[in-house]
């Protein structure tokens, strides 16, 4: 039975449709991680809940989110004036990192099909670092999802919905403005 499953996986990896779908998922994950970082960056300035949570982090602590072994990743560090995006190759290991076991599972989470807590229950990711700091990071991501996803999606993936402090469209306009000014580029 094991040989049959291994043979099937080898065939799938060489199937052009499978490879195209995987590349498409990785592209979507890359875009969503970029927008997620931009949302957290802007919400640090606009939302008191995000600002309070991030202000409680130690300076220099590195947080990461990796979408499978060959997938995209997001690493950022707490600085004196918020957060800055960093290159994972040029810095030490992340203090807290969520590592998804497959691109499919990461795709479900980043596109809002399942919540982070559902992914945790399904053992979809591994966590490296302190669980308390990881929960703080997850709270920031949940708060960012409140602003980045429409209500129909947030009803399904968030346990409790808090009131937004600024309109969702204003956050998206700030994200677009930051894209054009280069606010989200990798610093280190």
Short mmCIF file of C-alpha atoms in Angstrom, two decimals:
data_model
loop_
_atom_site.label_atom_id
_atom_site.label_comp_id
_atom_site.label_asym_id
_atom_site.label_seq_id
_atom_site.Cartn_x
_atom_site.Cartn_y
_atom_site.Cartn_z
CA UNK A 1 0.00 0.00 0.00
CA UNK A 2 2.82 2.40 0.91
CA UNK A 3 4.52 1.86 -2.45
CA UNK A 4 1.25 2.58 -4.23
CA UNK A 5 0.83 5.90 -2.37
CA UNK A 6 4.44 6.92 -2.99
CA UNK A 7 4.07 6.12 -6.68
CA UNK A 8 0.89 8.20 -6.89
CA UNK A 9 2.61 11.21 -5.26
CA UNK A 10 5.54 10.96 -7.68
CA UNK A 11 3.14 10.92 -10.62
CA UNK A 12 1.24 13.92 -9.25
CA UNK A 13 4.40 16.00 -8.86
CA UNK A 14 5.19 15.52 -12.55
CA UNK A 15 1.64 16.20 -13.73
CA UNK A 16 1.58 19.60 -15.52
CA UNK A 17 -1.90 20.48 -14.23
CA UNK A 18 -0.88 19.72 -10.65
CA UNK A 19 2.27 21.83 -11.02
CA UNK A 20 0.33 24.71 -12.56
CA UNK A 21 -2.24 24.63 -9.74
CA UNK A 22 0.54 24.54 -7.14
CA UNK A 23 2.27 27.54 -8.75
CA UNK A 24 -1.05 29.39 -8.80
CA UNK A 25 -1.61 28.70 -5.11
CA UNK A 26 1.91 29.84 -4.27
CA UNK A 27 1.37 33.05 -6.24
CA UNK A 28 -1.90 33.74 -4.42
CA UNK A 29 -0.24 33.00 -1.06
CA UNK A 30 2.59 35.43 -1.89
CA UNK A 31 0.14 38.22 -2.71
CA UNK A 32 -1.95 37.60 0.40
CA UNK A 33 1.11 37.52 2.68
CA UNK A 34 2.21 40.83 1.20
CA UNK A 35 -1.23 42.36 1.82
CA UNK A 36 -1.32 40.82 5.31
CA UNK A 37 1.97 42.48 6.22
CA UNK A 38 0.79 45.78 4.71
CA UNK A 39 -2.43 45.50 6.70
CA UNK A 40 -0.61 44.86 9.97
CA UNK A 41 1.79 47.71 9.19
CA UNK A 42 -1.08 50.14 8.60
CA UNK A 43 -3.22 48.87 11.46
CA UNK A 44 -0.37 49.52 13.87
CA UNK A 45 -0.95 53.19 13.08
CA UNK A 46 -4.77 53.07 12.84
CA UNK A 47 -6.11 50.47 15.30
CA UNK A 48 -5.48 50.69 19.05
CA UNK A 49 -5.92 46.92 19.57
CA UNK A 50 -3.16 46.09 17.09
CA UNK A 51 -0.95 48.89 18.43
CA UNK A 52 -1.32 47.68 22.03
CA UNK A 53 -0.60 44.07 21.09
CA UNK A 54 2.50 44.92 19.05
CA UNK A 55 3.71 47.43 21.65
CA UNK A 56 3.85 44.56 24.13
CA UNK A 57 6.37 42.70 21.98
CA UNK A 58 10.07 42.89 22.80
CA UNK A 59 12.19 45.01 20.46
CA UNK A 60 14.04 42.89 17.92
CA UNK A 61 11.72 39.88 18.21
CA UNK A 62 11.20 38.22 14.81
CA UNK A 63 7.85 36.76 13.77
CA UNK A 64 7.39 34.49 10.78
CA UNK A 65 4.77 32.79 8.68
CA UNK A 66 5.93 30.16 6.18
CA UNK A 67 3.59 28.52 3.67
CA UNK A 68 5.16 25.04 3.30
CA UNK A 69 8.71 24.03 2.40
CA UNK A 70 8.87 25.57 -1.05
CA UNK A 71 6.22 28.20 -0.51
CA UNK A 72 6.30 31.92 0.21
CA UNK A 73 7.07 33.33 3.62
CA UNK A 74 6.71 36.49 5.65
CA UNK A 75 9.13 37.58 8.35
CA UNK A 76 9.00 40.83 10.24
CA UNK A 77 10.64 42.29 13.30
CA UNK A 78 9.41 44.57 16.07
CA UNK A 79 11.21 47.90 15.94
CA UNK A 80 10.98 51.12 17.91
CA UNK A 81 8.35 52.61 15.62
CA UNK A 82 6.31 49.51 14.73
CA UNK A 83 7.36 46.62 12.53
CA UNK A 84 9.64 46.17 9.55
CA UNK A 85 9.74 43.38 7.01
CA UNK A 86 12.95 41.39 6.93
CA UNK A 87 14.59 38.87 4.64
CA UNK A 88 14.71 35.49 6.41
CA UNK A 89 18.07 34.63 4.81
CA UNK A 90 19.83 37.69 6.18
CA UNK A 91 18.71 37.35 9.77
CA UNK A 92 18.76 34.84 12.57
CA UNK A 93 16.03 32.29 13.08
CA UNK A 94 12.56 33.67 13.88
CA UNK A 95 11.56 33.80 17.54
CA UNK A 96 8.01 32.77 16.62
CA UNK A 97 7.17 31.05 13.34
CA UNK A 98 4.10 29.28 11.98
CA UNK A 99 5.21 26.72 9.37
CA UNK A 100 2.43 25.17 7.31
CA UNK A 101 2.93 21.54 6.39
CA UNK A 102 1.63 21.91 2.84
CA UNK A 103 0.81 24.63 0.33
CA UNK A 104 -2.79 23.40 0.20
CA UNK A 105 -3.32 23.86 3.93
CA UNK A 106 -1.66 27.27 3.87
CA UNK A 107 -3.84 28.25 0.92
CA UNK A 108 -6.99 27.41 2.88
CA UNK A 109 -5.92 29.59 5.80
CA UNK A 110 -4.63 32.63 3.88
CA UNK A 111 -7.70 32.72 1.62
CA UNK A 112 -10.04 32.59 4.62
CA UNK A 113 -11.52 29.17 3.94
CA UNK A 114 -10.58 27.99 7.45
CA UNK A 115 -9.51 29.86 10.55
CA UNK A 116 -6.13 29.69 12.25
CA UNK A 117 -7.71 27.81 15.16
CA UNK A 118 -9.22 25.26 12.74
CA UNK A 119 -5.82 24.82 11.10
CA UNK A 120 -4.32 24.27 14.55
CA UNK A 121 -6.97 21.63 15.32
CA UNK A 122 -6.19 19.89 12.01
CA UNK A 123 -2.43 19.94 12.72
CA UNK A 124 -1.93 21.94 9.52
CA UNK A 125 1.10 23.81 10.82
CA UNK A 126 4.02 23.47 13.16
CA UNK A 127 4.91 26.19 15.61
CA UNK A 128 8.41 27.14 16.59
CA UNK A 129 8.86 29.49 19.50
CA UNK A 130 6.98 30.42 22.65
CA UNK A 131 3.25 29.64 22.55
CA UNK A 132 2.38 32.86 24.43
CA UNK A 133 4.13 35.02 21.84
CA UNK A 134 2.56 32.95 19.06
CA UNK A 135 -0.92 33.62 20.46
CA UNK A 136 -0.16 37.35 20.52
CA UNK A 137 0.90 37.13 16.86
CA UNK A 138 -2.28 35.16 16.06
CA UNK A 139 -4.40 37.87 17.71
CA UNK A 140 -2.76 40.50 15.51
CA UNK A 141 -3.40 38.37 12.41
CA UNK A 142 -7.04 37.85 13.43
CA UNK A 143 -7.48 41.60 13.92
CA UNK A 144 -5.92 42.24 10.50
CA UNK A 145 -8.27 39.67 8.94
CA UNK A 146 -11.20 41.63 10.39
CA UNK A 147 -10.15 44.57 8.21
CA UNK A 148 -8.92 42.67 5.16
CA UNK A 149 -11.73 40.14 4.64
CA UNK A 150 -15.41 40.93 4.02
CA UNK A 151 -17.93 40.29 6.79
CA UNK A 152 -19.28 37.12 5.19
CA UNK A 153 -15.81 35.54 5.54
CA UNK A 154 -14.96 36.93 8.97
CA UNK A 155 -18.24 35.54 10.37
CA UNK A 156 -16.96 32.09 9.47
CA UNK A 157 -13.29 32.34 10.49
CA UNK A 158 -13.23 34.62 13.55
CA UNK A 159 -14.58 33.52 16.91
CA UNK A 160 -15.64 36.99 17.95
CA UNK A 161 -16.05 40.05 15.84
CA UNK A 162 -14.99 43.32 17.35
CA UNK A 163 -16.01 46.63 15.90
CA UNK A 164 -13.66 48.13 13.33
CA UNK A 165 -12.16 51.42 14.47
CA UNK A 166 -11.69 52.73 10.92
CA UNK A 167 -13.52 51.84 7.70
CA UNK A 168 -12.21 48.87 5.75
CA UNK A 169 -11.86 50.92 2.56
CA UNK A 170 -9.67 53.46 4.38
CA UNK A 171 -7.30 50.66 5.39
CA UNK A 172 -7.14 49.43 1.78
CA UNK A 173 -6.45 52.96 0.53
CA UNK A 174 -3.62 53.29 3.05
CA UNK A 175 -2.24 49.92 1.94
CA UNK A 176 -2.27 51.05 -1.71
CA UNK A 177 -0.60 54.34 -0.81
CA UNK A 178 2.07 52.43 1.12
CA UNK A 179 2.69 50.18 -1.88
CA UNK A 180 3.39 53.19 -4.07
CA UNK A 181 5.64 54.84 -1.49
CA UNK A 182 7.64 51.65 -0.84
CA UNK A 183 6.67 51.33 2.83
CA UNK A 184 6.54 47.53 2.72
CA UNK A 185 9.88 46.73 1.17
CA UNK A 186 12.23 44.35 2.91
CA UNK A 187 14.58 46.28 5.17
CA UNK A 188 17.15 43.80 6.44
#
